[in-house]
XYZ file of C-alpha atoms in Angstrom:
354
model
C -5.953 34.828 45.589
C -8.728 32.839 47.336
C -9.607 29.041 46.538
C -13.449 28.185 47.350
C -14.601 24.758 47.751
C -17.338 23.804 45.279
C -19.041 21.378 47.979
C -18.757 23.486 50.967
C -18.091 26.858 50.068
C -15.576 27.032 52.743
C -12.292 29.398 51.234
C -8.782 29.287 51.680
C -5.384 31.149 50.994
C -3.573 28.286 49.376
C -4.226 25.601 46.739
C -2.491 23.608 48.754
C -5.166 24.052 51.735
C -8.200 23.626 49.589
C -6.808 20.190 47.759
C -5.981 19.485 52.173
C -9.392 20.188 52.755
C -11.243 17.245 54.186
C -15.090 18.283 52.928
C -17.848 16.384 54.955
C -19.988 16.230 51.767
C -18.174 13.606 50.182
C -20.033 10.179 49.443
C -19.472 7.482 51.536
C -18.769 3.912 49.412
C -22.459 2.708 50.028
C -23.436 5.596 48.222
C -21.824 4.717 45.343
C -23.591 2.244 42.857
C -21.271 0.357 40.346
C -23.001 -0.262 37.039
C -24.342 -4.384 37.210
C -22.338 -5.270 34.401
C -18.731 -3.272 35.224
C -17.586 -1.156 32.260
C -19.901 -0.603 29.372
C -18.624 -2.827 26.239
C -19.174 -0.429 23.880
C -15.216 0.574 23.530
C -12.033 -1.076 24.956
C -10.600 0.612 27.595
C -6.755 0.927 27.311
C -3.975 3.721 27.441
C -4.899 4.916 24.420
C -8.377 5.101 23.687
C -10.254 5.170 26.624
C -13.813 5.975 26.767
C -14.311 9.085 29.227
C -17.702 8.938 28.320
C -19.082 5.565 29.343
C -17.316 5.507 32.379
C -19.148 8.554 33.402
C -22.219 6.769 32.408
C -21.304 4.150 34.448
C -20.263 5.394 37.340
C -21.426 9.063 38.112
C -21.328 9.190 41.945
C -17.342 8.263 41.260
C -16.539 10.752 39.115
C -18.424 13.787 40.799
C -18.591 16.930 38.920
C -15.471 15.854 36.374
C -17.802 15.570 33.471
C -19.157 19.166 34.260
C -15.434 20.586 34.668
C -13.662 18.466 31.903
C -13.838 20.745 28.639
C -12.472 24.059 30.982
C -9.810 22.235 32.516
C -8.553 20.479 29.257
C -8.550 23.913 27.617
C -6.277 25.301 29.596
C -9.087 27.307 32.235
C -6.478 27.802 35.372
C -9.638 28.460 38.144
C -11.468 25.280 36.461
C -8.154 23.255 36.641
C -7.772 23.810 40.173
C -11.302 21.966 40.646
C -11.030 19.674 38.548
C -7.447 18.615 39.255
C -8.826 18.174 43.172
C -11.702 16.277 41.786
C -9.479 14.152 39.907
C -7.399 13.731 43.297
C -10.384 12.445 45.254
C -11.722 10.313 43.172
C -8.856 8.246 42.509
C -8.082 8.060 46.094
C -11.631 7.003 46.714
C -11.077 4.230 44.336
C -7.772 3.196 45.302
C -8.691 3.169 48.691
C -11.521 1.196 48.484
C -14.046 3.446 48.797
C -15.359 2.886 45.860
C -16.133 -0.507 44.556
C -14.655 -1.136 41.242
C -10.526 -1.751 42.010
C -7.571 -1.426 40.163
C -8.927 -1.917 36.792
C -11.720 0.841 37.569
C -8.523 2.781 39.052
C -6.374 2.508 35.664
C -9.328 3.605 33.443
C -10.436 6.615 35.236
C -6.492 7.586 35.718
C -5.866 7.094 31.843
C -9.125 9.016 31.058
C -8.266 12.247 32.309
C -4.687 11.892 32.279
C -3.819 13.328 28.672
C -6.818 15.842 28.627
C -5.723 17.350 31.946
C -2.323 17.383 31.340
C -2.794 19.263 27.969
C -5.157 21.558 29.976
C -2.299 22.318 32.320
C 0.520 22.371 30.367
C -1.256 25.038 27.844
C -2.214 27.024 31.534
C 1.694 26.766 31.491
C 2.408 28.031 28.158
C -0.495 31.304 28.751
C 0.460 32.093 31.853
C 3.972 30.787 32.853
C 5.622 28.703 35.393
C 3.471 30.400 38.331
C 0.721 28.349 37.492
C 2.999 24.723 37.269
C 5.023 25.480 40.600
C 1.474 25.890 42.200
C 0.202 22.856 41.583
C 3.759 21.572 42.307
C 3.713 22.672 46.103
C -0.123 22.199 46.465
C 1.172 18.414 45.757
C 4.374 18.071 46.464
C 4.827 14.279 47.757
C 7.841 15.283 50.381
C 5.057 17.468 52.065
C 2.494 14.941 52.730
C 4.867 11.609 52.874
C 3.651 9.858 49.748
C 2.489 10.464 45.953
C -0.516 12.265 45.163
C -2.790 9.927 43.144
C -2.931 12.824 40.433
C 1.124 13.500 40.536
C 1.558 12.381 36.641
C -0.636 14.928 35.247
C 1.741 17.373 36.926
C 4.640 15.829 36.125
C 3.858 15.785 32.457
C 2.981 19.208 32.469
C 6.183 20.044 34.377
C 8.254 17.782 31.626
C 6.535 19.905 29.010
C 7.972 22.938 30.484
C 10.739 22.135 31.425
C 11.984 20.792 27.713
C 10.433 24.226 26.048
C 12.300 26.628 29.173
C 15.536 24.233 28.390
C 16.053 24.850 24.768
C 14.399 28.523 24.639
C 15.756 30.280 27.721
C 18.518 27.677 29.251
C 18.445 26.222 31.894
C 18.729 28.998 34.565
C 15.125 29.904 33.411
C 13.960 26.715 34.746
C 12.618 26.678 38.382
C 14.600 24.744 40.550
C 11.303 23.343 42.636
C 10.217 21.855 39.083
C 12.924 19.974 38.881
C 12.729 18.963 42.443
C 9.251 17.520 41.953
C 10.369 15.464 38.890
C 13.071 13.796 40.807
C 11.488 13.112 44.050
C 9.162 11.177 42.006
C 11.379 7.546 42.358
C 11.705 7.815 45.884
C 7.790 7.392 46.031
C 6.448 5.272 43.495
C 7.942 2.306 41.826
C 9.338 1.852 37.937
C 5.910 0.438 36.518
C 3.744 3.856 38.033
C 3.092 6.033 35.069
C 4.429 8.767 37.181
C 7.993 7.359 37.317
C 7.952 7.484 33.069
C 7.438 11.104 33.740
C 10.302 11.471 35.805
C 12.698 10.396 33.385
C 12.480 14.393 31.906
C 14.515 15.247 34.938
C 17.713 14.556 33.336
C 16.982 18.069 31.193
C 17.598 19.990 34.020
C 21.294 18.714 34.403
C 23.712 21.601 35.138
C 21.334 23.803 36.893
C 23.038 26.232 39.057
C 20.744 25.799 41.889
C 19.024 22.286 42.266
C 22.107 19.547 41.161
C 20.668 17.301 39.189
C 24.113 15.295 39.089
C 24.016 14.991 42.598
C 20.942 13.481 42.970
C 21.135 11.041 40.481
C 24.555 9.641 42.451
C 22.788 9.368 45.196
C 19.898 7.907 43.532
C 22.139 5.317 41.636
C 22.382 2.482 43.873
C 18.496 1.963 44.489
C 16.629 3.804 41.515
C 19.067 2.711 38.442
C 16.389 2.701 35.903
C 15.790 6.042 36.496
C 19.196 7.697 36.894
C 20.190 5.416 34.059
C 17.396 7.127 31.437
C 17.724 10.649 32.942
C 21.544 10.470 32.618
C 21.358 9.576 28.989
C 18.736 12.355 28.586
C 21.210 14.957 30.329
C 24.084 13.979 27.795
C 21.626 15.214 24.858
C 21.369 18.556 26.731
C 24.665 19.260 28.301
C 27.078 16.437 27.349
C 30.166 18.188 29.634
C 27.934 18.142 32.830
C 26.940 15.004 31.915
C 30.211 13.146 31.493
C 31.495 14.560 35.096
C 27.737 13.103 36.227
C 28.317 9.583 34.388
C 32.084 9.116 35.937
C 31.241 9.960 40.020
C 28.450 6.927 38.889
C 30.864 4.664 37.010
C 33.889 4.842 39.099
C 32.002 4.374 42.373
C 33.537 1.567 44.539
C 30.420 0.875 46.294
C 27.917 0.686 43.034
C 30.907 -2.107 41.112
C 29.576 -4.206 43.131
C 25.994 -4.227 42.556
C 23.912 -5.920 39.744
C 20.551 -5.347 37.982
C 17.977 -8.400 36.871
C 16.266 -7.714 34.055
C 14.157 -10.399 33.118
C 15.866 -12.731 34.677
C 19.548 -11.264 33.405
C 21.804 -9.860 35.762
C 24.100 -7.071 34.372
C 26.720 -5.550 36.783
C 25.813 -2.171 37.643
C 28.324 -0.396 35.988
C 28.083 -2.393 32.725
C 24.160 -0.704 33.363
C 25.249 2.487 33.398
C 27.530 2.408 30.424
C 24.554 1.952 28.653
C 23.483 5.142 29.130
C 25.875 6.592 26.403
C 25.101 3.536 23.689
C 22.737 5.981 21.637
C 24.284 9.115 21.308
C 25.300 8.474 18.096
C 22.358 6.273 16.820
C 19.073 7.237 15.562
C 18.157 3.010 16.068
C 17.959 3.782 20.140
C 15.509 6.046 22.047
C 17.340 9.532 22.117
C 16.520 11.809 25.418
C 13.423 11.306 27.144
C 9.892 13.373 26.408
C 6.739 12.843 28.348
C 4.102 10.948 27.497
C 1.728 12.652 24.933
C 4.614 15.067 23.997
C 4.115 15.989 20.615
C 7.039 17.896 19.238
C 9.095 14.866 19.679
C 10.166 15.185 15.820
C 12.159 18.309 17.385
C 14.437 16.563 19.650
C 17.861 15.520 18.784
C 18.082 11.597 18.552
C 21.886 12.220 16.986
C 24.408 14.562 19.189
C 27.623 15.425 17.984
C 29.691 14.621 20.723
C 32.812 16.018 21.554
C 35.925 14.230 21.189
C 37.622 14.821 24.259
C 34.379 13.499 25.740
C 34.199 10.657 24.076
C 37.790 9.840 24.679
C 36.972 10.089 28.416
C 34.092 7.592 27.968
C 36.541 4.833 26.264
C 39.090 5.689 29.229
C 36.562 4.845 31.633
C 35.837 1.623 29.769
C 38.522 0.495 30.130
C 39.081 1.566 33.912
C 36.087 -0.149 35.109
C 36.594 -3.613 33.055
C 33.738 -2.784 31.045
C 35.544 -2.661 27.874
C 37.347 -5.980 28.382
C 34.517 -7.732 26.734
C 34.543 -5.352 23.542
C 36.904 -5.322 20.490
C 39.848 -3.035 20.167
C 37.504 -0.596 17.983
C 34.229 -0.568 19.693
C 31.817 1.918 19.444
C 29.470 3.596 21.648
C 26.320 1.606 20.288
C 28.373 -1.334 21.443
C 28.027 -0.975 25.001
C 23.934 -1.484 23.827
C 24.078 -3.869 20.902
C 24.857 -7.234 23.205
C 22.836 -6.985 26.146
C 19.952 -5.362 23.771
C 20.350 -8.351 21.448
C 20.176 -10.794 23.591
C 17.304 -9.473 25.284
C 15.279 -9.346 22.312
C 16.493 -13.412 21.573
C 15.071 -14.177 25.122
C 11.853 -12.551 24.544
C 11.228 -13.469 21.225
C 11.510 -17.216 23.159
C 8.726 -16.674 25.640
């Protein structure tokens, strides 16, 4: 199959050569003319209701030919979604680049615009036609290619999430390509915590046990510098495979090198492996989060928030409690939610005082 750049015409093998393509018709910045007044009034602009509409209005040399290719690509067109997902790309990149005027809040509106749109678009692509069409985009944009995080990486991610949740509980988790779950977890290593990519990421924690891309592994060695991440994505993988998960949970816990490391959270430190505990505290609650979905996922009423966990597992957990020192603050009959309730509680007492 051929890719054919809209501006140019020139054509290439590979999505990942078009979206490469550097195309001399693109706008320079003193081509583009920001509205006098910023964003249009007429509708607040936030993650949730953002109005695609008046920033096209606004600013129409930004977004290009979006508005033309936005109904295909959010229904799923694959040949539209290719355009528009490079469109997407370069104008985002124009923006947070500064070349475009408008800066990081013109950058967060146009990213939340076409975020869930696109990444419904793909995502039912996905569902018509398979993982082909996901593992496309994955390589055409795969951050450990190019040496940093393509401005558009969430809308794959989320698509990939999507997926990879469905493949998971309908086929198992053999059915689930291992360079999908590759693209989920290299996501930490290139964007920080508060990116809306690295919520996405979180999803890699269904893929734990897969026979050819360890997810275990890479959250060990992820441990010491990404915690928020291998914590979430651990407690995910105990939802999903709670054996693989436990042998996961005690490389991280009984680690000499991670005992010694805290985590400030607001100002609270919490000793690493106290952190990681954590990770277990909700298994048996529907009052915590239960595994991770991606953002706009809407058959989270179909996920398990309450696991049955086995008791040999569970023994192991209170072993390793008690191993570590973690347990020394607890009473003789704690629970799992206990290893959540304190530190939980008295983070909500601290920011109820702000």
């Amino acid at each position: 199959m051929s890719y054919e750049c809209e501006d140019c015409g020139a054509s290439f093998d590979t999505l990942s050569r078009l979206r490469l393509h550097d195309c001399s018709t693109d706008q320079s910045a003193d081509e583009i003319v920001p509205p006098e007044d910023g964003l249009s009034e007429e509708a607040p602009f936030d993650d949730s209701g953002l109005d695609r509409e008046v920033l096209e209005c606004d600013y129409p040399r930004v977004v290009g030919d979006l508005p033309n290719l936005y109904d295909g690509a959010r229904e799923g067109d694959v040949s539209t979604l290719y355009r528009a997902v490079a469109e997407y790309e370069r104008m985002l990149t124009k923006v947070a680049r500064g070349d475009a005027p408008g800066g990081d809040g013109l950058l967060h509106d146009l990213r939340f615009a076409y975020y869930e749109p696109f990444a419904d678009g793909l995502d039912t692509a996905a569902e018509t036609d398979g993982w082909d069409v996901l593992i496309e985009f994955a390589t055409a944009y795969d951050p450990r290619k190019q040496d940093e995080f393509p401005e558009i990486g969430h809308v794959i991610a989320n698509a990939i999430g999507c997926s990879v949740i469905r493949t998971r509980r309908d086929e198992g988790v053999d059915a689930i390509p291992a360079d999908a779950l590759a693209f989920l977890g290299a996501i930490p290593e290139y964007v920080d915590e508060f990116h809306v990519a690295y919520e996405e990421s979180y999803t890699y924690g269904w893929g734990i046990g897969h026979p050819d891309h360890s997810v275990a592994d890479h959250l060990f060695a992820l441990a010491k510098n990404e915690p928020k991440f291998a914590k979430i994505a651990l407690n995910t993988a105990f939802y999903v495979d709670q054996h693989a998960a436990l042998d996961a949970f005690e490389t991280i816990v009984t680690d000499e090198e991670l005992a010694s490391e805290t985590r400030s959270t607001l100002g609270m430190k919490t000793d690493l492996t106290e952190f990681y505990f954590q990770a277990v505290a909700d298994l048996e609650t529907e009052e915590l989060l239960g595994p991770h979905a991606p953002p706009y996922w809407d058959e989270d009423d179909d996920l398990v928030r309450v696991i049955d966990i086995d008791p040999d597992v569970k023994q192991r957990i209170r072993e390793l409690a008690g191993e570590t020192g973690v347990a020394d603050s607890l009473s003789t009959d704690w629970t799992l939610q206990d290893l959540e309730t304190a530190p939980l509680s008295e983070l909500m007492s601290r920011l109820e005082n702000l």
